[in-house]
Coordinates of C-alpha atoms in Angstrom, one line a residue:
M54 CA 93.0 -96.8 -75.2
S55 CA 94.9 -97.5 -78.4
K56 CA 91.7 -98.8 -80.0
L57 CA 89.9 -95.6 -79.3
T58 CA 92.7 -93.6 -80.7
G59 CA 92.6 -95.6 -83.9
Q60 CA 88.9 -95.0 -84.3
N61 CA 89.3 -91.3 -83.7
R62 CA 92.0 -91.1 -86.5
S63 CA 89.6 -93.0 -88.8
K64 CA 86.9 -90.5 -88.1
R65 CA 89.3 -87.6 -88.8
R66 CA 90.3 -89.1 -92.1
I67 CA 86.6 -89.5 -93.1
R68 CA 86.0 -85.8 -92.1
W69 CA 89.0 -84.6 -94.2
I70 CA 87.9 -86.6 -97.1
G71 CA 84.4 -85.1 -96.9
A72 CA 85.8 -81.7 -96.6
A73 CA 88.0 -82.3 -99.7
I74 CA 85.0 -83.5 -101.6
V75 CA 83.1 -80.3 -100.6
V76 CA 86.0 -78.1 -101.6
V77 CA 86.3 -79.9 -105.0
G78 CA 82.6 -79.6 -105.4
A79 CA 82.7 -75.8 -104.6
G80 CA 85.6 -75.4 -107.1
A81 CA 83.6 -77.2 -109.7
A82 CA 80.6 -74.8 -109.1
V83 CA 82.9 -71.8 -109.4
T84 CA 84.3 -73.1 -112.6
V85 CA 80.9 -73.7 -114.0
A86 CA 79.9 -70.2 -113.0
V87 CA 82.9 -68.7 -114.6
L88 CA 82.3 -70.7 -117.7
H89 CA 78.7 -69.5 -117.6
D90 CA 79.7 -65.9 -117.3
R91 CA 82.2 -66.3 -120.1
N92 CA 79.4 -67.7 -122.3
D93 CA 77.2 -64.7 -121.4
A94 CA 80.1 -62.4 -122.3
R95 CA 80.4 -64.1 -125.6
R96 CA 76.7 -63.8 -126.2
S97 CA 76.7 -60.1 -125.3
A98 CA 79.6 -59.5 -127.7
E99 CA 77.7 -61.0 -130.6
V100 CA 77.1 -58.5 -133.4
V101 CA 73.6 -57.0 -133.5
A102 CA 72.4 -55.9 -136.9
V103 CA 69.4 -53.8 -137.7
A104 CA 67.6 -53.1 -141.0
V105 CA 67.7 -49.8 -142.7
D106 CA 64.1 -48.5 -142.6
K107 CA 62.1 -45.4 -143.4
G108 CA 60.6 -43.1 -140.7
K109 CA 60.9 -39.9 -138.9
V110 CA 64.2 -38.4 -137.6
T111 CA 63.9 -35.8 -134.9
L112 CA 66.4 -33.6 -133.0
D113 CA 65.6 -31.9 -129.7
V114 CA 67.5 -29.6 -127.3
A115 CA 66.6 -29.4 -123.6
T116 CA 67.3 -27.4 -120.5
T117 CA 65.5 -26.1 -117.4
G118 CA 63.4 -22.9 -117.2
T119 CA 61.1 -20.9 -115.0
V120 CA 57.4 -20.0 -115.4
E121 CA 56.9 -16.2 -115.5
P122 CA 54.1 -13.8 -116.5
A123 CA 54.2 -12.4 -120.0
T124 CA 53.7 -8.9 -118.6
T125 CA 54.6 -7.3 -115.3
R126 CA 53.5 -3.8 -114.3
E127 CA 55.1 -1.7 -111.6
L128 CA 52.4 0.6 -110.3
S129 CA 52.9 3.8 -108.3
F130 CA 51.0 6.8 -106.9
A131 CA 51.2 10.0 -108.9
V132 CA 51.2 12.1 -105.7
A133 CA 53.0 11.8 -102.4
G134 CA 50.9 11.1 -99.4
T135 CA 49.8 8.8 -96.6
V136 CA 48.4 5.4 -97.6
E137 CA 44.7 5.3 -96.7
A138 CA 43.7 1.9 -98.0
I139 CA 45.1 -1.3 -99.5
T140 CA 42.6 -3.7 -101.0
V141 CA 44.9 -6.5 -102.2
R142 CA 47.8 -8.6 -101.0
P143 CA 50.4 -10.7 -102.9
G144 CA 48.6 -13.5 -104.7
T145 CA 45.3 -11.6 -105.1
K146 CA 43.8 -12.0 -108.6
V147 CA 42.3 -8.7 -109.9
T148 CA 40.4 -7.5 -112.9
A149 CA 41.3 -4.5 -115.1
G150 CA 40.2 -1.2 -113.5
Q151 CA 40.0 -2.6 -109.9
T152 CA 41.2 -0.3 -107.2
L153 CA 44.3 -1.6 -105.5
A154 CA 45.4 1.1 -103.1
T155 CA 44.7 4.8 -102.2
V156 CA 46.5 7.7 -100.5
D157 CA 45.1 10.7 -98.7
D158 CA 44.0 13.0 -101.6
T159 CA 43.2 16.2 -99.6
G160 CA 46.1 18.1 -100.9
A161 CA 45.6 16.9 -104.5
A162 CA 41.9 17.9 -104.3
D163 CA 42.9 21.4 -103.1
D164 CA 45.3 21.7 -106.0
V165 CA 42.5 20.9 -108.4
T166 CA 40.3 23.6 -106.9
S167 CA 43.0 26.2 -107.0
A168 CA 43.9 25.4 -110.6
E169 CA 40.2 25.6 -111.7
T170 CA 39.9 29.0 -110.0
I171 CA 42.9 30.3 -111.8
L172 CA 41.5 29.0 -115.1
S173 CA 38.2 30.7 -114.5
D174 CA 39.9 34.0 -113.8
A175 CA 42.0 33.7 -117.0
R176 CA 39.0 33.0 -119.1
D177 CA 37.3 36.2 -117.6
R178 CA 40.3 38.3 -118.6
L179 CA 40.3 36.8 -122.1
D180 CA 36.6 37.7 -122.4
D181 CA 37.3 41.3 -121.3
A182 CA 40.2 41.6 -123.7
E183 CA 38.1 40.4 -126.6
A184 CA 35.2 42.7 -125.7
T185 CA 37.5 45.7 -125.5
A186 CA 39.0 44.8 -128.9
A187 CA 35.6 44.5 -130.4
S188 CA 34.6 47.9 -129.1
V189 CA 37.7 49.5 -130.6
T190 CA 37.1 47.9 -133.9
A191 CA 33.4 49.0 -134.0
A192 CA 34.4 52.6 -133.1
A193 CA 37.1 52.7 -135.7
T194 CA 34.8 51.3 -138.4
A195 CA 32.1 53.9 -137.6
C196 CA 34.6 56.7 -137.6
A197 CA 36.1 55.7 -140.9
T198 CA 32.7 55.4 -142.5
T199 CA 31.7 58.9 -141.4
N200 CA 34.9 60.5 -142.5
T201 CA 34.8 58.8 -145.8
G202 CA 31.4 60.1 -146.5
H203 CA 32.4 63.7 -145.6
L204 CA 35.5 63.7 -147.7
T205 CA 33.7 62.2 -150.7
A206 CA 31.2 65.0 -150.6
V207 CA 33.9 67.7 -151.1
G208 CA 35.3 65.8 -154.2
E209 CA 38.5 64.2 -152.8
P210 CA 39.9 61.2 -154.8
S211 CA 39.1 57.8 -153.4
A212 CA 42.7 56.9 -152.4
A213 CA 43.1 60.2 -150.6
V214 CA 39.7 59.7 -148.9
S215 CA 40.7 56.2 -147.5
A216 CA 44.1 57.6 -146.2
A217 CA 42.4 60.6 -144.6
A218 CA 39.7 58.5 -143.0
A219 CA 42.3 56.0 -141.5
T220 CA 44.4 58.8 -140.1
A221 CA 41.5 60.5 -138.5
C222 CA 40.2 57.3 -136.7
P223 CA 41.5 54.9 -134.0
T224 CA 43.7 52.0 -135.0
R225 CA 41.7 49.1 -136.4
G226 CA 42.6 45.4 -136.1
Y227 CA 45.0 43.6 -133.7
P228 CA 48.7 44.3 -133.9
D229 CA 50.6 41.0 -134.1
T230 CA 52.9 41.7 -131.1
G231 CA 53.6 40.1 -127.8
N232 CA 51.9 43.0 -126.0
D233 CA 48.5 42.3 -127.6
S234 CA 46.0 41.9 -124.8
I235 CA 44.0 39.1 -126.4
L236 CA 47.1 37.1 -127.2
A237 CA 48.4 37.5 -123.7
A238 CA 45.1 36.5 -122.2
Q239 CA 44.8 33.5 -124.4
Q240 CA 48.3 32.3 -123.4
T241 CA 47.3 32.6 -119.8
V242 CA 44.2 30.5 -120.4
N243 CA 46.3 27.8 -122.1
R244 CA 48.7 27.6 -119.2
A245 CA 45.8 27.5 -116.7
T246 CA 44.1 24.7 -118.7
R247 CA 47.3 22.6 -118.6
A248 CA 47.6 23.2 -114.9
V249 CA 44.0 21.9 -114.3
A250 CA 44.7 18.8 -116.4
E251 CA 47.8 18.1 -114.4
A252 CA 46.1 18.7 -111.1
R253 CA 43.2 16.4 -112.0
A254 CA 45.7 13.7 -113.2
A255 CA 47.5 14.0 -109.9
L256 CA 44.2 13.6 -108.0
G257 CA 43.5 10.5 -110.1
G258 CA 47.0 9.4 -109.2
A259 CA 46.0 9.2 -105.5
V260 CA 44.4 5.9 -106.5
I261 CA 46.2 2.9 -107.9
K262 CA 44.0 0.9 -110.3
A263 CA 44.8 -2.3 -112.1
P264 CA 45.6 -1.5 -115.8
I265 CA 45.2 -5.2 -116.7
A266 CA 43.7 -8.3 -115.2
G267 CA 46.3 -10.4 -113.4
T268 CA 47.8 -11.4 -110.0
V269 CA 49.3 -9.1 -107.4
V270 CA 53.0 -10.1 -107.0
A271 CA 54.1 -7.6 -104.3
V272 CA 52.8 -4.7 -102.2
A273 CA 55.6 -2.4 -101.0
G274 CA 53.9 -0.8 -97.9
S275 CA 51.1 -0.7 -95.4
V276 CA 48.2 1.5 -94.5
G277 CA 49.6 4.6 -92.7
D278 CA 52.9 4.6 -94.6
T279 CA 54.1 7.8 -96.3
V280 CA 54.8 7.2 -99.9
S281 CA 56.6 9.1 -102.6
S282 CA 55.3 10.0 -106.0
G283 CA 56.4 7.6 -108.7
K284 CA 57.8 4.9 -106.4
T285 CA 56.6 1.4 -107.1
F286 CA 54.0 0.4 -104.6
V287 CA 52.2 -2.5 -106.2
T288 CA 53.6 -5.0 -108.7
L289 CA 51.0 -6.7 -110.9
A290 CA 51.7 -9.7 -113.2
D291 CA 49.6 -10.8 -116.1
T292 CA 49.2 -14.4 -115.0
Y293 CA 46.6 -15.1 -117.7
T294 CA 49.3 -15.1 -120.4
M295 CA 52.1 -17.0 -118.7
Q296 CA 55.3 -18.0 -120.4
V297 CA 58.5 -19.9 -119.7
R298 CA 62.0 -18.4 -119.8
A299 CA 64.9 -20.8 -120.2
D300 CA 68.6 -20.4 -120.8
F301 CA 70.2 -22.6 -123.5
P302 CA 74.0 -23.2 -123.8
E303 CA 75.7 -21.7 -126.8
A304 CA 76.0 -25.0 -128.6
D305 CA 72.2 -25.5 -128.7
A306 CA 71.2 -21.8 -129.0
G307 CA 72.5 -21.6 -132.6
S308 CA 69.8 -23.9 -133.8
L309 CA 66.9 -22.2 -132.0
R310 CA 64.5 -20.1 -134.0
V311 CA 61.2 -18.2 -133.3
G312 CA 58.2 -20.4 -134.2
Q313 CA 59.8 -23.7 -133.3
T314 CA 57.6 -26.0 -131.2
G315 CA 58.5 -27.6 -127.9
T316 CA 57.2 -29.0 -124.7
V317 CA 57.2 -27.8 -121.1
T318 CA 57.1 -30.4 -118.3
L319 CA 56.1 -29.3 -114.8
A320 CA 56.4 -31.3 -111.6
D321 CA 52.7 -31.0 -110.8
H322 CA 51.4 -31.9 -114.3
D323 CA 51.4 -35.5 -115.6
D324 CA 51.6 -34.6 -119.3
P325 CA 54.0 -32.2 -121.1
L326 CA 52.4 -28.9 -122.1
K327 CA 52.9 -27.7 -125.7
A328 CA 54.7 -24.4 -126.3
T329 CA 56.2 -22.3 -129.0
V330 CA 59.4 -20.3 -129.1
V331 CA 58.5 -16.6 -129.2
Q332 CA 61.8 -15.0 -128.5
V333 CA 65.5 -15.8 -128.7
D334 CA 67.9 -13.3 -127.1
P335 CA 70.4 -12.0 -129.6
V336 CA 73.1 -11.5 -126.9
G337 CA 74.2 -14.2 -124.5
T338 CA 75.4 -14.0 -120.9
S339 CA 78.5 -15.7 -119.5
D340 CA 79.1 -17.1 -116.1
G341 CA 82.8 -17.3 -116.7
A342 CA 82.7 -20.8 -118.1
L343 CA 79.7 -21.1 -120.4
V344 CA 77.8 -18.6 -122.6
R345 CA 74.0 -19.0 -122.4
Y346 CA 71.2 -17.5 -124.5
G347 CA 67.8 -16.6 -123.1
V348 CA 64.7 -18.1 -124.8
V349 CA 61.0 -17.4 -124.1
L350 CA 58.3 -20.0 -124.9
S351 CA 54.6 -19.3 -124.9
F352 CA 52.1 -21.9 -123.9
T353 CA 49.8 -23.1 -126.6
A354 CA 47.0 -23.7 -124.0
P355 CA 48.2 -22.5 -120.6
P356 CA 46.6 -24.2 -117.6
S357 CA 44.9 -22.0 -115.0
D358 CA 47.0 -23.3 -112.1
L359 CA 50.4 -22.1 -113.2
L360 CA 52.6 -20.6 -110.5
V361 CA 55.0 -17.7 -111.0
G362 CA 58.5 -18.9 -110.5
Q363 CA 57.6 -22.5 -111.0
S364 CA 60.5 -24.6 -112.4
A365 CA 60.1 -26.5 -115.7
Q366 CA 61.9 -28.9 -118.0
V367 CA 62.0 -27.4 -121.5
T368 CA 62.5 -29.3 -124.7
V369 CA 62.5 -27.6 -128.1
R370 CA 62.4 -29.5 -131.4
V371 CA 65.1 -28.0 -133.6
G372 CA 65.1 -30.5 -136.4
E373 CA 62.6 -33.0 -138.0
T374 CA 62.3 -35.0 -141.2
G375 CA 59.6 -37.5 -142.1
D376 CA 59.6 -40.7 -144.2
V377 CA 63.4 -40.8 -144.8
L378 CA 65.9 -43.6 -144.8
R379 CA 67.3 -43.9 -141.3
I380 CA 69.6 -46.0 -139.1
P381 CA 70.4 -45.8 -135.4
S382 CA 72.7 -42.9 -134.6
T383 CA 75.0 -45.4 -132.9
A384 CA 75.5 -47.2 -136.2
V385 CA 77.3 -44.2 -137.8
H386 CA 80.9 -43.4 -137.0
D387 CA 83.5 -40.9 -138.2
I388 CA 81.0 -38.3 -139.4
S389 CA 82.7 -35.5 -141.2
G390 CA 81.5 -33.1 -144.0
G391 CA 78.1 -34.8 -144.4
S392 CA 79.4 -38.3 -144.6
G393 CA 80.1 -41.2 -142.2
T394 CA 81.0 -44.8 -142.0
V395 CA 78.8 -47.8 -141.2
L396 CA 79.3 -51.5 -141.0
V397 CA 77.1 -53.3 -143.5
R398 CA 76.3 -56.8 -142.3
T399 CA 76.0 -59.6 -144.9
G400 CA 75.5 -63.0 -143.3
S401 CA 78.3 -63.2 -140.8
V402 CA 80.6 -60.7 -142.5
S403 CA 80.7 -56.9 -141.7
T404 CA 82.0 -54.5 -144.4
R405 CA 82.8 -50.8 -143.9
R406 CA 80.9 -48.5 -146.2
T407 CA 80.9 -44.7 -146.5
V408 CA 77.4 -43.1 -146.6
T409 CA 76.0 -39.6 -146.9
V410 CA 74.0 -38.5 -143.9
G411 CA 71.4 -35.8 -143.4
L412 CA 69.8 -34.9 -140.1
R413 CA 71.5 -36.4 -137.1
G414 CA 68.8 -36.9 -134.6
D415 CA 68.6 -38.0 -131.0
Q416 CA 67.9 -41.7 -131.8
H417 CA 68.2 -42.0 -135.6
T418 CA 70.4 -40.5 -138.3
E419 CA 69.0 -39.8 -141.8
V420 CA 70.9 -41.5 -144.7
T421 CA 70.6 -39.7 -148.0
A422 CA 72.9 -42.0 -150.1
G423 CA 74.9 -45.2 -149.7
L424 CA 72.2 -47.5 -148.3
T425 CA 68.9 -48.9 -149.3
A426 CA 65.9 -49.9 -147.3
G427 CA 66.2 -53.5 -145.9
E428 CA 70.0 -53.6 -145.8
Q429 CA 71.5 -54.7 -142.5
V430 CA 73.9 -52.5 -140.5
V431 CA 75.7 -53.1 -137.2
R432 CA 73.7 -51.2 -134.6
S433 CA 76.7 -50.3 -132.4
W434 CA 80.4 -50.8 -132.9

């Protein structure tokens, strides 16, 4: 019994010793790992120097935007009535001059007929007034000629002859008064002519036709509806000249100008699409925390499958220089008044130096003085 107990104790000692060895081994592994990590940290903390080189420096600003038509037309009937036909629906592509909707034009057609009848009567009255005036003029001329010949035969002076002939005959000419029959008749004809033109325009307004080629965005009614004159019934968008509207924060908007180039990235297009800034709103809008300015970009070559309201990533290039001395933007610190500080690396020694900077781009900064090509600067510090 005692012999077994001694053996068990020996086995326990062996197990404890083994466990201790395992623990020591594990501790050694941790130490190695720690030392390894410290070595990595030291390596990552090593100074990285880059050479001053020549190249392009660019600066872009970016935001999100929305695809929209360059032109939107709100179309309405020129007369009130009941909708007889609608030949389109939202999403329908149409050509210029295509009929989109019509209303019952019976009343408008009757108005045209009535206006044309009134105009015809007015023209008849004008003809009668002109004929009457012509008769009076002819009679007066004949009378004056006869009287002048008679008075001349008895030896009256010429001035006296003319006065006597005029007194003895009806009034010649057309008095310039509001009561003149021809003037009144002509004014009536003018009013009737305008009424006919308006009635015909109203009759034409019983039909909505597309003034431009594009896509129907909305239709505000159905067949059988009663519509009012001048109320928008069809909204048409010029989807053949699409554009992008984007809002830029105030800090970026100050560098935006008409004519600057940019890119528009859409979710359903693999490659960015080229675009040009065509409008920068002069007045910003505030949401209470940030002032934004609207900017419109026109596609250089718009694809045919653009969708109204489609979201887009917009980037505009606001600065660019070519073939200039440049260094990584992270290498320049304490930039103020066109100058900054860099660490020039010579061997294992870093020395601060003040340099003059130009364009501060997204990745590089232009250096206009203080460095030469090939010198080494600390990339990030």
